[in-house]
């Protein structure tokens, strides 16, 4: 069942965070639904601009609508990840998305507010909620590339003003994470103090953590052993997620870790089966491994086991 992101946030706020997973294809969709049902978790499917154009935006929509039928017990929202203004309007007009993210974080404060406000007005008039971003994460996320020097942490006082003036429904905060597989050159340092300060300025308001893949070292080692060359890859300590949830984070974005699972499975499979040219055997392994990965992530997020609680809350609200 596709639900509004707003209701998922209401159920989760202050208790746990919801996994927001980026997908691009059929195998990821299957693993995603299975993993979330195995761990009995509500979840958010994220579709990026790149994912929409990988095949055709209608292909992912069709895939997700089919998955909704195949897995009728699942409760999830569909979210546009890192939209520009034009893509946000297109996603809203499609009638398919529960929420959109307008990412104008590269613009100055007033322009970011103005762009976000335009999208918020358009979205709210059509019953869609909006995530915005203040501060700037480092790293590479499809078309957006931000150097470590240009990355900026969110200013909590500005966050309050931003939310009031833009009317956004949730806010992505920059607290030291970055997109991609190379997040920290030294020790990992999440700025939970910035998060705590932001929550004080915006009590009860849903916050979002981007760039939250853990880049498990075991995964990286297996990829490298099977022919990969990922030197120095490092991610976020997943034991921090529950602390972040208590500080108002309701959505945690994870993309890179899923790609690592795909890379490891396919590298190892074809190394062990050099004679094989069939895509389905590694595809089957991948779907199982992806489901396992999702279920493990939901344990860290605290969303595992919340599915029936959410179902009841939704039924009572209706
Ligand atoms: P990762 O690269 O850490 O998976 O972050 C993904 C993300 O934030 C998508 O918006």
PDB file of C-alpha atoms and ligand atoms in Angstrom:
ATOM      1  CA  UNK A   1       0.000   0.000   0.000  1.00  0.00           C
ATOM      2  CA  UNK A   2       1.430   3.361  -1.031  1.00  0.00           C
ATOM      3  CA  UNK A   3       0.898   5.933   1.730  1.00  0.00           C
ATOM      4  CA  UNK A   4       1.859   9.547   2.276  1.00  0.00           C
ATOM      5  CA  UNK A   5       5.329  10.110   3.642  1.00  0.00           C
ATOM      6  CA  UNK A   6       3.794  12.429   6.231  1.00  0.00           C
ATOM      7  CA  UNK A   7       1.961   9.581   7.975  1.00  0.00           C
ATOM      8  CA  UNK A   8       5.100   7.440   8.106  1.00  0.00           C
ATOM      9  CA  UNK A   9       6.975  10.335   9.687  1.00  0.00           C
ATOM     10  CA  UNK A  10       4.236  10.867  12.258  1.00  0.00           C
ATOM     11  CA  UNK A  11       4.434   7.233  13.329  1.00  0.00           C
ATOM     12  CA  UNK A  12       8.240   7.237  13.507  1.00  0.00           C
ATOM     13  CA  UNK A  13       9.086  10.630  15.004  1.00  0.00           C
ATOM     14  CA  UNK A  14      11.350  10.415  18.059  1.00  0.00           C
ATOM     15  CA  UNK A  15      11.280   6.599  18.046  1.00  0.00           C
ATOM     16  CA  UNK A  16      12.915   5.215  14.929  1.00  0.00           C
ATOM     17  CA  UNK A  17      13.948   6.223  11.421  1.00  0.00           C
ATOM     18  CA  UNK A  18      12.495   4.921   8.177  1.00  0.00           C
ATOM     19  CA  UNK A  19      14.871   3.496   5.595  1.00  0.00           C
ATOM     20  CA  UNK A  20      14.710   5.412   2.310  1.00  0.00           C
ATOM     21  CA  UNK A  21      16.218   3.125  -0.318  1.00  0.00           C
ATOM     22  CA  UNK A  22      17.115   4.135  -3.877  1.00  0.00           C
ATOM     23  CA  UNK A  23      16.236   1.626  -6.547  1.00  0.00           C
ATOM     24  CA  UNK A  24      16.771   1.399 -10.306  1.00  0.00           C
ATOM     25  CA  UNK A  25      15.637  -2.005 -11.476  1.00  0.00           C
ATOM     26  CA  UNK A  26      13.526  -5.118 -11.062  1.00  0.00           C
ATOM     27  CA  UNK A  27      15.955  -7.099  -8.925  1.00  0.00           C
ATOM     28  CA  UNK A  28      16.341  -4.253  -6.449  1.00  0.00           C
ATOM     29  CA  UNK A  29      12.548  -3.841  -6.276  1.00  0.00           C
ATOM     30  CA  UNK A  30      12.084  -7.538  -5.481  1.00  0.00           C
ATOM     31  CA  UNK A  31      14.830  -7.575  -2.836  1.00  0.00           C
ATOM     32  CA  UNK A  32      13.527  -4.350  -1.329  1.00  0.00           C
ATOM     33  CA  UNK A  33       9.961  -5.570  -0.839  1.00  0.00           C
ATOM     34  CA  UNK A  34      11.086  -8.967   0.434  1.00  0.00           C
ATOM     35  CA  UNK A  35      13.613  -7.505   2.868  1.00  0.00           C
ATOM     36  CA  UNK A  36      11.124  -5.052   4.317  1.00  0.00           C
ATOM     37  CA  UNK A  37       8.477  -7.701   4.729  1.00  0.00           C
ATOM     38  CA  UNK A  38      10.987 -10.140   6.244  1.00  0.00           C
ATOM     39  CA  UNK A  39      11.799  -7.510   8.850  1.00  0.00           C
ATOM     40  CA  UNK A  40       8.211  -6.193   9.058  1.00  0.00           C
ATOM     41  CA  UNK A  41       9.214  -2.605   8.367  1.00  0.00           C
ATOM     42  CA  UNK A  42       7.516   0.345   6.665  1.00  0.00           C
ATOM     43  CA  UNK A  43       9.846   1.934   4.114  1.00  0.00           C
ATOM     44  CA  UNK A  44      10.356   4.637   1.510  1.00  0.00           C
ATOM     45  CA  UNK A  45      11.290   3.939  -2.092  1.00  0.00           C
ATOM     46  CA  UNK A  46      13.474   6.679  -3.481  1.00  0.00           C
ATOM     47  CA  UNK A  47      13.627   7.415  -7.167  1.00  0.00           C
ATOM     48  CA  UNK A  48      16.347   9.764  -8.326  1.00  0.00           C
ATOM     49  CA  UNK A  49      16.478  11.780 -11.516  1.00  0.00           C
ATOM     50  CA  UNK A  50      19.080   9.315 -12.821  1.00  0.00           C
ATOM     51  CA  UNK A  51      16.865   6.331 -11.970  1.00  0.00           C
ATOM     52  CA  UNK A  52      13.966   7.921 -13.882  1.00  0.00           C
ATOM     53  CA  UNK A  53      16.071   8.289 -17.008  1.00  0.00           C
ATOM     54  CA  UNK A  54      17.973   4.972 -16.679  1.00  0.00           C
ATOM     55  CA  UNK A  55      15.208   3.299 -18.671  1.00  0.00           C
ATOM     56  CA  UNK A  56      12.063   5.430 -18.720  1.00  0.00           C
ATOM     57  CA  UNK A  57      10.305   7.101 -15.783  1.00  0.00           C
ATOM     58  CA  UNK A  58       7.199   5.031 -16.509  1.00  0.00           C
ATOM     59  CA  UNK A  59       9.150   1.763 -16.188  1.00  0.00           C
ATOM     60  CA  UNK A  60       9.959   2.207 -12.491  1.00  0.00           C
ATOM     61  CA  UNK A  61       6.436   3.410 -11.837  1.00  0.00           C
ATOM     62  CA  UNK A  62       5.031   0.271 -13.459  1.00  0.00           C
ATOM     63  CA  UNK A  63       7.456  -1.916 -11.535  1.00  0.00           C
ATOM     64  CA  UNK A  64       6.466  -0.409  -8.204  1.00  0.00           C
ATOM     65  CA  UNK A  65       2.740  -0.598  -8.949  1.00  0.00           C
ATOM     66  CA  UNK A  66       3.209  -4.294  -9.789  1.00  0.00           C
ATOM     67  CA  UNK A  67       5.216  -4.862  -6.602  1.00  0.00           C
ATOM     68  CA  UNK A  68       2.359  -3.285  -4.650  1.00  0.00           C
ATOM     69  CA  UNK A  69       0.080  -6.002  -6.033  1.00  0.00           C
ATOM     70  CA  UNK A  70       2.574  -8.826  -5.531  1.00  0.00           C
ATOM     71  CA  UNK A  71       3.296  -7.740  -1.916  1.00  0.00           C
ATOM     72  CA  UNK A  72      -0.078  -6.439  -0.655  1.00  0.00           C
ATOM     73  CA  UNK A  73       1.061  -6.373   2.994  1.00  0.00           C
ATOM     74  CA  UNK A  74       3.824  -3.829   2.335  1.00  0.00           C
ATOM     75  CA  UNK A  75       3.371  -0.238   3.551  1.00  0.00           C
ATOM     76  CA  UNK A  76       5.579   2.296   1.810  1.00  0.00           C
ATOM     77  CA  UNK A  77       5.885   5.778   0.351  1.00  0.00           C
ATOM     78  CA  UNK A  78       7.360   6.745  -3.019  1.00  0.00           C
ATOM     79  CA  UNK A  79       9.715   9.709  -2.960  1.00  0.00           C
ATOM     80  CA  UNK A  80      11.542  11.733  -5.617  1.00  0.00           C
ATOM     81  CA  UNK A  81      15.160  12.021  -4.460  1.00  0.00           C
ATOM     82  CA  UNK A  82      17.178  15.211  -5.205  1.00  0.00           C
ATOM     83  CA  UNK A  83      14.740  16.785  -7.641  1.00  0.00           C
ATOM     84  CA  UNK A  84      15.346  20.050  -9.434  1.00  0.00           C
ATOM     85  CA  UNK A  85      12.302  22.298  -9.821  1.00  0.00           C
ATOM     86  CA  UNK A  86      11.252  20.935 -13.216  1.00  0.00           C
ATOM     87  CA  UNK A  87      11.559  17.292 -12.147  1.00  0.00           C
ATOM     88  CA  UNK A  88       9.572  18.019  -8.976  1.00  0.00           C
ATOM     89  CA  UNK A  89       6.659  19.419 -11.009  1.00  0.00           C
ATOM     90  CA  UNK A  90       6.807  16.456 -13.370  1.00  0.00           C
ATOM     91  CA  UNK A  91       6.784  13.976 -10.459  1.00  0.00           C
ATOM     92  CA  UNK A  92       3.916  15.801  -8.727  1.00  0.00           C
ATOM     93  CA  UNK A  93       1.881  15.899 -11.961  1.00  0.00           C
ATOM     94  CA  UNK A  94       2.362  12.150 -12.454  1.00  0.00           C
ATOM     95  CA  UNK A  95       0.148  11.476  -9.422  1.00  0.00           C
ATOM     96  CA  UNK A  96       2.445   8.608  -8.478  1.00  0.00           C
ATOM     97  CA  UNK A  97       4.788  10.120  -5.881  1.00  0.00           C
ATOM     98  CA  UNK A  98       3.950  10.506  -2.170  1.00  0.00           C
ATOM     99  CA  UNK A  99       6.577  13.209  -1.729  1.00  0.00           C
ATOM    100  CA  UNK A 100       9.303  15.077  -3.565  1.00  0.00           C
ATOM    101  CA  UNK A 101      12.634  16.513  -2.558  1.00  0.00           C
ATOM    102  CA  UNK A 102      13.539  19.879  -3.982  1.00  0.00           C
ATOM    103  CA  UNK A 103      17.290  20.198  -3.691  1.00  0.00           C
ATOM    104  CA  UNK A 104      18.188  23.859  -4.057  1.00  0.00           C
ATOM    105  CA  UNK A 105      20.896  23.589  -1.381  1.00  0.00           C
ATOM    106  CA  UNK A 106      23.519  24.840  -3.849  1.00  0.00           C
ATOM    107  CA  UNK A 107      21.671  28.180  -4.082  1.00  0.00           C
ATOM    108  CA  UNK A 108      22.136  30.929  -1.508  1.00  0.00           C
ATOM    109  CA  UNK A 109      19.803  30.983   1.518  1.00  0.00           C
ATOM    110  CA  UNK A 110      17.128  33.303   0.098  1.00  0.00           C
ATOM    111  CA  UNK A 111      17.094  31.640  -3.321  1.00  0.00           C
ATOM    112  CA  UNK A 112      16.914  28.192  -1.728  1.00  0.00           C
ATOM    113  CA  UNK A 113      13.869  29.404   0.243  1.00  0.00           C
ATOM    114  CA  UNK A 114      12.230  30.957  -2.824  1.00  0.00           C
ATOM    115  CA  UNK A 115      12.696  27.849  -4.995  1.00  0.00           C
ATOM    116  CA  UNK A 116      11.512  25.559  -2.196  1.00  0.00           C
ATOM    117  CA  UNK A 117       8.473  27.787  -1.560  1.00  0.00           C
ATOM    118  CA  UNK A 118       7.372  27.567  -5.212  1.00  0.00           C
ATOM    119  CA  UNK A 119       7.578  23.758  -5.136  1.00  0.00           C
ATOM    120  CA  UNK A 120       5.837  23.597  -1.734  1.00  0.00           C
ATOM    121  CA  UNK A 121       2.912  25.722  -2.968  1.00  0.00           C
ATOM    122  CA  UNK A 122       2.536  23.591  -6.096  1.00  0.00           C
ATOM    123  CA  UNK A 123       2.865  20.308  -4.153  1.00  0.00           C
ATOM    124  CA  UNK A 124       0.579  21.192  -1.241  1.00  0.00           C
ATOM    125  CA  UNK A 125      -2.190  22.225  -3.620  1.00  0.00           C
ATOM    126  CA  UNK A 126      -2.041  18.623  -4.893  1.00  0.00           C
ATOM    127  CA  UNK A 127      -1.688  16.844  -1.535  1.00  0.00           C
ATOM    128  CA  UNK A 128       2.031  16.089  -1.881  1.00  0.00           C
ATOM    129  CA  UNK A 129       4.616  16.800   0.820  1.00  0.00           C
ATOM    130  CA  UNK A 130       8.056  18.282   0.249  1.00  0.00           C
ATOM    131  CA  UNK A 131      11.542  17.626   1.602  1.00  0.00           C
ATOM    132  CA  UNK A 132      14.102  20.417   1.244  1.00  0.00           C
ATOM    133  CA  UNK A 133      17.793  20.685   2.082  1.00  0.00           C
ATOM    134  CA  UNK A 134      19.762  23.278   3.998  1.00  0.00           C
ATOM    135  CA  UNK A 135      23.537  23.062   4.224  1.00  0.00           C
ATOM    136  CA  UNK A 136      25.456  21.038   1.679  1.00  0.00           C
ATOM    137  CA  UNK A 137      26.701  17.474   1.764  1.00  0.00           C
ATOM    138  CA  UNK A 138      30.024  16.605   0.188  1.00  0.00           C
ATOM    139  CA  UNK A 139      30.510  13.755  -2.296  1.00  0.00           C
ATOM    140  CA  UNK A 140      28.989  12.744  -5.591  1.00  0.00           C
ATOM    141  CA  UNK A 141      25.288  12.030  -6.094  1.00  0.00           C
ATOM    142  CA  UNK A 142      24.539  11.559  -9.767  1.00  0.00           C
ATOM    143  CA  UNK A 143      24.536  15.068 -11.338  1.00  0.00           C
ATOM    144  CA  UNK A 144      25.556  16.801  -8.073  1.00  0.00           C
ATOM    145  CA  UNK A 145      29.232  16.828  -7.077  1.00  0.00           C
ATOM    146  CA  UNK A 146      30.401  18.805  -4.036  1.00  0.00           C
ATOM    147  CA  UNK A 147      34.010  18.897  -2.882  1.00  0.00           C
ATOM    148  CA  UNK A 148      34.888  18.400   0.801  1.00  0.00           C
ATOM    149  CA  UNK A 149      35.917  22.073   0.996  1.00  0.00           C
ATOM    150  CA  UNK A 150      32.521  23.247  -0.300  1.00  0.00           C
ATOM    151  CA  UNK A 151      30.456  21.031   1.997  1.00  0.00           C
ATOM    152  CA  UNK A 152      28.611  23.084   4.630  1.00  0.00           C
ATOM    153  CA  UNK A 153      26.987  21.917   7.854  1.00  0.00           C
ATOM    154  CA  UNK A 154      23.419  23.034   8.518  1.00  0.00           C
ATOM    155  CA  UNK A 155      23.109  26.099  10.726  1.00  0.00           C
ATOM    156  CA  UNK A 156      20.352  25.270  13.284  1.00  0.00           C
ATOM    157  CA  UNK A 157      19.131  28.860  13.673  1.00  0.00           C
ATOM    158  CA  UNK A 158      18.885  29.227   9.894  1.00  0.00           C
ATOM    159  CA  UNK A 159      17.060  25.883   9.754  1.00  0.00           C
ATOM    160  CA  UNK A 160      14.184  27.284  11.797  1.00  0.00           C
ATOM    161  CA  UNK A 161      13.885  30.359   9.579  1.00  0.00           C
ATOM    162  CA  UNK A 162      14.178  28.194   6.462  1.00  0.00           C
ATOM    163  CA  UNK A 163      11.318  25.916   7.516  1.00  0.00           C
ATOM    164  CA  UNK A 164       9.075  28.820   8.517  1.00  0.00           C
ATOM    165  CA  UNK A 165       9.620  30.752   5.292  1.00  0.00           C
ATOM    166  CA  UNK A 166       9.688  27.848   2.821  1.00  0.00           C
ATOM    167  CA  UNK A 167       6.818  25.825   4.322  1.00  0.00           C
ATOM    168  CA  UNK A 168       8.640  22.527   3.669  1.00  0.00           C
ATOM    169  CA  UNK A 169       7.413  19.390   5.463  1.00  0.00           C
ATOM    170  CA  UNK A 170      10.798  17.825   6.282  1.00  0.00           C
ATOM    171  CA  UNK A 171      14.372  19.022   6.135  1.00  0.00           C
ATOM    172  CA  UNK A 172      17.563  17.270   5.046  1.00  0.00           C
ATOM    173  CA  UNK A 173      20.362  18.437   7.317  1.00  0.00           C
ATOM    174  CA  UNK A 174      24.079  18.305   6.636  1.00  0.00           C
ATOM    175  CA  UNK A 175      25.733  16.864   9.766  1.00  0.00           C
ATOM    176  CA  UNK A 176      28.974  15.507   8.353  1.00  0.00           C
ATOM    177  CA  UNK A 177      27.793  12.722   6.053  1.00  0.00           C
ATOM    178  CA  UNK A 178      28.415  12.768   2.303  1.00  0.00           C
ATOM    179  CA  UNK A 179      27.138  10.896  -0.727  1.00  0.00           C
ATOM    180  CA  UNK A 180      28.987   7.921  -2.201  1.00  0.00           C
ATOM    181  CA  UNK A 181      31.446   5.298  -0.943  1.00  0.00           C
ATOM    182  CA  UNK A 182      34.243   7.629   0.211  1.00  0.00           C
ATOM    183  CA  UNK A 183      32.757   9.593   3.085  1.00  0.00           C
ATOM    184  CA  UNK A 184      35.551  10.158   5.560  1.00  0.00           C
ATOM    185  CA  UNK A 185      39.253  10.536   4.935  1.00  0.00           C
ATOM    186  CA  UNK A 186      39.918  10.188   8.697  1.00  0.00           C
ATOM    187  CA  UNK A 187      37.690   8.773  11.433  1.00  0.00           C
ATOM    188  CA  UNK A 188      33.951   9.002  10.847  1.00  0.00           C
ATOM    189  CA  UNK A 189      32.536  12.058  12.544  1.00  0.00           C
ATOM    190  CA  UNK A 190      28.787  12.570  12.637  1.00  0.00           C
ATOM    191  CA  UNK A 191      27.836  15.911  14.172  1.00  0.00           C
ATOM    192  CA  UNK A 192      25.022  14.781  16.446  1.00  0.00           C
ATOM    193  CA  UNK A 193      25.495  18.056  18.346  1.00  0.00           C
ATOM    194  CA  UNK A 194      24.348  19.973  15.231  1.00  0.00           C
ATOM    195  CA  UNK A 195      21.394  17.622  14.989  1.00  0.00           C
ATOM    196  CA  UNK A 196      20.477  18.118  18.663  1.00  0.00           C
ATOM    197  CA  UNK A 197      20.670  21.897  18.245  1.00  0.00           C
ATOM    198  CA  UNK A 198      18.489  21.715  15.101  1.00  0.00           C
ATOM    199  CA  UNK A 199      15.883  19.619  16.909  1.00  0.00           C
ATOM    200  CA  UNK A 200      15.768  22.222  19.701  1.00  0.00           C
ATOM    201  CA  UNK A 201      15.003  24.917  17.143  1.00  0.00           C
ATOM    202  CA  UNK A 202      12.479  22.718  15.313  1.00  0.00           C
ATOM    203  CA  UNK A 203      10.804  20.494  17.920  1.00  0.00           C
ATOM    204  CA  UNK A 204       8.630  17.770  16.403  1.00  0.00           C
ATOM    205  CA  UNK A 205       9.728  18.574  12.857  1.00  0.00           C
ATOM    206  CA  UNK A 206      10.943  15.594  10.751  1.00  0.00           C
ATOM    207  CA  UNK A 207      14.635  15.728   9.839  1.00  0.00           C
ATOM    208  CA  UNK A 208      16.346  13.682   7.140  1.00  0.00           C
ATOM    209  CA  UNK A 209      19.850  12.232   6.930  1.00  0.00           C
ATOM    210  CA  UNK A 210      21.288  11.872   3.458  1.00  0.00           C
ATOM    211  CA  UNK A 211      24.553  10.105   2.655  1.00  0.00           C
ATOM    212  CA  UNK A 212      23.988   7.429   5.271  1.00  0.00           C
ATOM    213  CA  UNK A 213      25.445   4.285   3.717  1.00  0.00           C
ATOM    214  CA  UNK A 214      27.758   2.384   6.040  1.00  0.00           C
ATOM    215  CA  UNK A 215      30.064   1.061   3.306  1.00  0.00           C
ATOM    216  CA  UNK A 216      30.723  -2.165   5.287  1.00  0.00           C
ATOM    217  CA  UNK A 217      34.432  -2.990   5.215  1.00  0.00           C
ATOM    218  CA  UNK A 218      33.700  -6.687   4.707  1.00  0.00           C
ATOM    219  CA  UNK A 219      31.737  -5.806   1.566  1.00  0.00           C
ATOM    220  CA  UNK A 220      34.566  -3.626   0.243  1.00  0.00           C
ATOM    221  CA  UNK A 221      37.148  -6.363   0.953  1.00  0.00           C
ATOM    222  CA  UNK A 222      35.066  -8.968  -0.897  1.00  0.00           C
ATOM    223  CA  UNK A 223      34.640  -6.627  -3.880  1.00  0.00           C
ATOM    224  CA  UNK A 224      38.376  -5.945  -3.989  1.00  0.00           C
ATOM    225  CA  UNK A 225      39.206  -9.646  -3.623  1.00  0.00           C
ATOM    226  CA  UNK A 226      36.991 -10.396  -6.610  1.00  0.00           C
ATOM    227  CA  UNK A 227      38.756  -7.873  -8.860  1.00  0.00           C
ATOM    228  CA  UNK A 228      37.445  -4.520  -7.584  1.00  0.00           C
ATOM    229  CA  UNK A 229      39.568  -1.490  -6.809  1.00  0.00           C
ATOM    230  CA  UNK A 230      37.793   0.442  -4.052  1.00  0.00           C
ATOM    231  CA  UNK A 231      40.605   1.837  -1.929  1.00  0.00           C
ATOM    232  CA  UNK A 232      39.799   3.836   1.196  1.00  0.00           C
ATOM    233  CA  UNK A 233      36.008   3.440   0.938  1.00  0.00           C
ATOM    234  CA  UNK A 234      34.373   4.326   4.271  1.00  0.00           C
ATOM    235  CA  UNK A 235      30.859   5.075   5.536  1.00  0.00           C
ATOM    236  CA  UNK A 236      28.629   5.997   8.468  1.00  0.00           C
ATOM    237  CA  UNK A 237      28.559   3.895  11.629  1.00  0.00           C
ATOM    238  CA  UNK A 238      25.052   2.382  11.520  1.00  0.00           C
ATOM    239  CA  UNK A 239      24.863   2.237  15.335  1.00  0.00           C
ATOM    240  CA  UNK A 240      24.403   6.046  15.172  1.00  0.00           C
ATOM    241  CA  UNK A 241      21.014   5.770  13.428  1.00  0.00           C
ATOM    242  CA  UNK A 242      18.978   5.154  16.564  1.00  0.00           C
ATOM    243  CA  UNK A 243      20.663   8.091  18.319  1.00  0.00           C
ATOM    244  CA  UNK A 244      19.823  10.263  15.312  1.00  0.00           C
ATOM    245  CA  UNK A 245      16.203   9.031  15.403  1.00  0.00           C
ATOM    246  CA  UNK A 246      15.849  10.187  19.008  1.00  0.00           C
ATOM    247  CA  UNK A 247      17.032  13.610  17.809  1.00  0.00           C
ATOM    248  CA  UNK A 248      14.259  13.937  15.224  1.00  0.00           C
ATOM    249  CA  UNK A 249      15.632  12.069  12.200  1.00  0.00           C
ATOM    250  CA  UNK A 250      12.712  10.179  10.637  1.00  0.00           C
ATOM    251  CA  UNK A 251      14.249   9.281   7.262  1.00  0.00           C
ATOM    252  CA  UNK A 252      17.689   7.857   6.504  1.00  0.00           C
ATOM    253  CA  UNK A 253      18.816   7.722   2.852  1.00  0.00           C
ATOM    254  CA  UNK A 254      20.721   4.674   1.662  1.00  0.00           C
ATOM    255  CA  UNK A 255      21.828   4.072  -1.895  1.00  0.00           C
ATOM    256  CA  UNK A 256      25.557   3.249  -2.074  1.00  0.00           C
ATOM    257  CA  UNK A 257      25.338   0.197   0.220  1.00  0.00           C
ATOM    258  CA  UNK A 258      22.809  -1.408  -2.119  1.00  0.00           C
ATOM    259  CA  UNK A 259      25.137  -0.822  -5.064  1.00  0.00           C
ATOM    260  CA  UNK A 260      27.941  -2.483  -3.122  1.00  0.00           C
ATOM    261  CA  UNK A 261      25.791  -5.584  -2.619  1.00  0.00           C
ATOM    262  CA  UNK A 262      25.129  -5.686  -6.373  1.00  0.00           C
ATOM    263  CA  UNK A 263      28.824  -5.278  -7.214  1.00  0.00           C
ATOM    264  CA  UNK A 264      29.994  -7.914  -4.725  1.00  0.00           C
ATOM    265  CA  UNK A 265      27.423 -10.496  -5.841  1.00  0.00           C
ATOM    266  CA  UNK A 266      28.124 -10.077  -9.541  1.00  0.00           C
ATOM    267  CA  UNK A 267      31.912  -9.897  -9.245  1.00  0.00           C
ATOM    268  CA  UNK A 268      32.047 -12.999  -7.063  1.00  0.00           C
ATOM    269  CA  UNK A 269      29.518 -14.893  -9.147  1.00  0.00           C
ATOM    270  CA  UNK A 270      31.278 -14.441 -12.463  1.00  0.00           C
ATOM    271  CA  UNK A 271      34.689 -15.048 -10.931  1.00  0.00           C
ATOM    272  CA  UNK A 272      33.447 -18.377  -9.562  1.00  0.00           C
ATOM    273  CA  UNK A 273      31.512 -19.238 -12.747  1.00  0.00           C
ATOM    274  CA  UNK A 274      33.611 -17.971 -15.653  1.00  0.00           C
ATOM    275  CA  UNK A 275      31.759 -20.257 -18.059  1.00  0.00           C
ATOM    276  CA  UNK A 276      28.365 -18.718 -17.245  1.00  0.00           C
ATOM    277  CA  UNK A 277      26.652 -16.093 -19.391  1.00  0.00           C
ATOM    278  CA  UNK A 278      23.165 -16.264 -17.884  1.00  0.00           C
ATOM    279  CA  UNK A 279      22.006 -13.191 -15.987  1.00  0.00           C
ATOM    280  CA  UNK A 280      19.420 -14.986 -13.867  1.00  0.00           C
ATOM    281  CA  UNK A 281      21.600 -17.078 -11.507  1.00  0.00           C
ATOM    282  CA  UNK A 282      23.499 -14.033 -10.156  1.00  0.00           C
ATOM    283  CA  UNK A 283      20.207 -12.082 -10.259  1.00  0.00           C
ATOM    284  CA  UNK A 284      18.644 -14.631  -7.928  1.00  0.00           C
ATOM    285  CA  UNK A 285      21.612 -14.470  -5.565  1.00  0.00           C
ATOM    286  CA  UNK A 286      21.423 -10.672  -5.634  1.00  0.00           C
ATOM    287  CA  UNK A 287      17.709 -10.526  -4.773  1.00  0.00           C
ATOM    288  CA  UNK A 288      18.310 -12.739  -1.721  1.00  0.00           C
ATOM    289  CA  UNK A 289      21.372 -10.774  -0.601  1.00  0.00           C
ATOM    290  CA  UNK A 290      19.647  -7.431  -1.154  1.00  0.00           C
ATOM    291  CA  UNK A 291      16.669  -8.563   0.938  1.00  0.00           C
ATOM    292  CA  UNK A 292      19.063  -9.638   3.717  1.00  0.00           C
ATOM    293  CA  UNK A 293      20.856  -6.294   3.547  1.00  0.00           C
ATOM    294  CA  UNK A 294      17.562  -4.351   3.824  1.00  0.00           C
ATOM    295  CA  UNK A 295      16.400  -6.385   6.820  1.00  0.00           C
ATOM    296  CA  UNK A 296      19.722  -5.837   8.609  1.00  0.00           C
ATOM    297  CA  UNK A 297      19.593  -2.096   7.907  1.00  0.00           C
ATOM    298  CA  UNK A 298      16.065  -1.869   9.319  1.00  0.00           C
ATOM    299  CA  UNK A 299      17.350  -3.373  12.584  1.00  0.00           C
ATOM    300  CA  UNK A 300      19.834  -0.509  12.892  1.00  0.00           C
ATOM    301  CA  UNK A 301      17.157   2.064  12.007  1.00  0.00           C
ATOM    302  CA  UNK A 302      14.687   0.652  14.518  1.00  0.00           C
ATOM    303  CA  UNK A 303      12.004   0.345  11.810  1.00  0.00           C
ATOM    304  CA  UNK A 304      12.087  -3.471  11.917  1.00  0.00           C
ATOM    305  CA  UNK A 305       8.946  -4.838  13.569  1.00  0.00           C
ATOM    306  CA  UNK A 306       6.963  -1.562  13.172  1.00  0.00           C
ATOM    307  CA  UNK A 307       4.800  -2.610  10.214  1.00  0.00           C
ATOM    308  CA  UNK A 308       1.701  -3.678  12.167  1.00  0.00           C
ATOM    309  CA  UNK A 309       1.937  -0.687  14.514  1.00  0.00           C
ATOM    310  CA  UNK A 310       1.922   1.595  11.463  1.00  0.00           C
ATOM    311  CA  UNK A 311      -0.940  -0.339   9.841  1.00  0.00           C
ATOM    312  CA  UNK A 312      -3.027   0.125  12.990  1.00  0.00           C
ATOM    313  CA  UNK A 313      -2.196   3.828  13.234  1.00  0.00           C
ATOM    314  CA  UNK A 314      -3.182   4.327   9.592  1.00  0.00           C
ATOM    315  CA  UNK A 315      -6.468   2.489  10.090  1.00  0.00           C
ATOM    316  CA  UNK A 316      -7.313   4.559  13.182  1.00  0.00           C
ATOM    317  CA  UNK A 317      -6.512   7.814  11.379  1.00  0.00           C
ATOM    318  CA  UNK A 318      -8.884   6.968   8.500  1.00  0.00           C
TER     319      UNK A 318
HETATM  320  P1  LIG B   1      24.652   7.172   0.146  1.00  0.00           P
HETATM  321  O1  LIG B   1      25.533   7.497  -1.010  1.00  0.00           O
HETATM  322  O2  LIG B   1      25.395   7.271   1.444  1.00  0.00           O
HETATM  323  O3  LIG B   1      23.975   5.872   0.011  1.00  0.00           O
HETATM  324  O4  LIG B   1      23.521   8.294   0.225  1.00  0.00           O
HETATM  325  C1  LIG B   1      22.389   8.215  -0.594  1.00  0.00           C
HETATM  326  C2  LIG B   1      21.536   9.428  -0.500  1.00  0.00           C
HETATM  327  O5  LIG B   1      21.664  10.258   0.379  1.00  0.00           O
HETATM  328  C3  LIG B   1      20.499   9.592  -1.535  1.00  0.00           C
HETATM  329  O6  LIG B   1      19.851  10.814  -1.460  1.00  0.00           O
END
